[in-house]
């Protein structure tokens, strides 16, 4: 059986109690998903380098920083210095995804390439072995709490096939609308890391929510 990870997305956490929120899921999750938005690539703002830097002091989980920003190259080093373990940039925000991936890796951390749902999936397939993770957006990026886009199943399967055909061990992550109803279909389609914001943090028992998602995913 393929491994399956649930990555809580702190975008849906109560920022007034951010470390308490993080601690509530740390026992259940390897990866913490951290959404950075610039109000330009996406129509929303979230938080940035100082917040990552602060929570890094109190957590040893794997921080996956999802940069929903134009010109990501400018901010790779600052986020490395703030403590990112994985930096995921958008395919649509760079002219050279291979070079961007290499830049991230040059700091000794892992790279991820995020893909907007409007981007034809065939465009991504040549890059699956040039990065450590493909992050498929399963909603339009910018906001938590949206519904899973049905077109995503086939997109996940296409990326899964490309990875398996190439024999590389790149991970697939899905981001947006993952809940107890959708967890199983994305895992079955080939997803390894299920990002979940509302499904975890809108449930009073965050840890139980992560456990439940995992159980639903693997069936
Ligand atoms: C949306 C973000 C997601 C978001 C997912 O643009 O990239 O990580 O937190 O939230 P849910 O799980 O609520 O759809
Ligand atoms: Zn995200």
Tab-separated table of N, CA and C in Angstrom, residues 3 17 25 40 50 55 71 95-98 111 129 132 137-138 151 155 159 167 180 202 205 207:
chain	number	residue	atom	x	y	z
A	3	UNK	N	2.089	4.961	0.799
A	3	UNK	CA	1.965	5.779	2.010
A	3	UNK	C	0.966	6.914	1.768
A	17	UNK	N	-4.272	31.983	18.087
A	17	UNK	CA	-3.754	30.881	18.911
A	17	UNK	C	-2.918	29.954	18.026
A	25	UNK	N	-2.208	19.454	16.175
A	25	UNK	CA	-2.114	18.485	15.070
A	25	UNK	C	-0.747	17.816	14.969
A	40	UNK	N	-1.584	39.292	-5.430
A	40	UNK	CA	-1.278	39.601	-6.827
A	40	UNK	C	-1.497	38.359	-7.683
A	50	UNK	N	7.975	36.443	8.551
A	50	UNK	CA	8.082	36.500	10.023
A	50	UNK	C	7.257	35.432	10.723
A	55	UNK	N	7.028	30.397	14.030
A	55	UNK	CA	6.538	29.055	14.380
A	55	UNK	C	7.649	28.008	14.255
A	71	UNK	N	6.889	36.094	-8.999
A	71	UNK	CA	8.319	36.248	-8.751
A	71	UNK	C	8.804	35.457	-7.529
A	95	UNK	N	9.212	31.283	-15.610
A	95	UNK	CA	9.464	30.906	-17.005
A	95	UNK	C	10.292	29.637	-17.072
A	96	UNK	N	10.914	29.287	-15.978
A	96	UNK	CA	11.842	28.153	-15.994
A	96	UNK	C	11.695	27.318	-14.717
A	97	UNK	N	10.710	26.402	-14.727
A	97	UNK	CA	10.459	25.613	-13.519
A	97	UNK	C	11.649	24.746	-13.090
A	98	UNK	N	12.449	24.313	-14.074
A	98	UNK	CA	13.604	23.464	-13.723
A	98	UNK	C	14.633	24.294	-12.952
A	111	UNK	N	12.026	20.746	-3.285
A	111	UNK	CA	11.214	21.660	-4.094
A	111	UNK	C	9.876	21.028	-4.443
A	129	UNK	N	9.902	14.612	-12.965
A	129	UNK	CA	11.150	14.092	-12.390
A	129	UNK	C	12.178	15.206	-12.137
A	132	UNK	N	10.689	17.460	-6.282
A	132	UNK	CA	10.417	16.436	-5.272
A	132	UNK	C	8.926	16.208	-5.071
A	137	UNK	N	-3.421	21.773	-7.444
A	137	UNK	CA	-4.500	22.549	-6.831
A	137	UNK	C	-5.823	21.922	-7.255
A	138	UNK	N	-6.632	21.583	-6.273
A	138	UNK	CA	-7.915	20.951	-6.562
A	138	UNK	C	-9.067	21.930	-6.293
A	151	UNK	N	-12.830	17.815	-11.933
A	151	UNK	CA	-11.852	17.521	-12.992
A	151	UNK	C	-10.538	16.995	-12.427
A	155	UNK	N	-6.645	14.525	-13.499
A	155	UNK	CA	-5.353	15.222	-13.467
A	155	UNK	C	-4.382	14.501	-12.527
A	159	UNK	N	-0.745	12.582	-13.602
A	159	UNK	CA	0.561	12.842	-12.972
A	159	UNK	C	1.095	11.550	-12.345
A	167	UNK	N	9.491	6.166	-13.244
A	167	UNK	CA	10.124	5.439	-12.152
A	167	UNK	C	10.790	6.348	-11.132
A	180	UNK	N	-13.730	14.513	4.441
A	180	UNK	CA	-14.026	13.096	4.626
A	180	UNK	C	-14.710	12.465	3.403
A	202	UNK	N	-11.673	23.514	11.201
A	202	UNK	CA	-13.062	23.869	11.519
A	202	UNK	C	-13.721	22.773	12.372
A	205	UNK	N	-12.039	19.201	17.365
A	205	UNK	CA	-10.957	18.268	17.706
A	205	UNK	C	-10.072	18.087	16.471
A	207	UNK	N	-6.998	17.037	16.036
A	207	UNK	CA	-6.253	15.770	15.926
A	207	UNK	C	-7.178	14.652	15.440
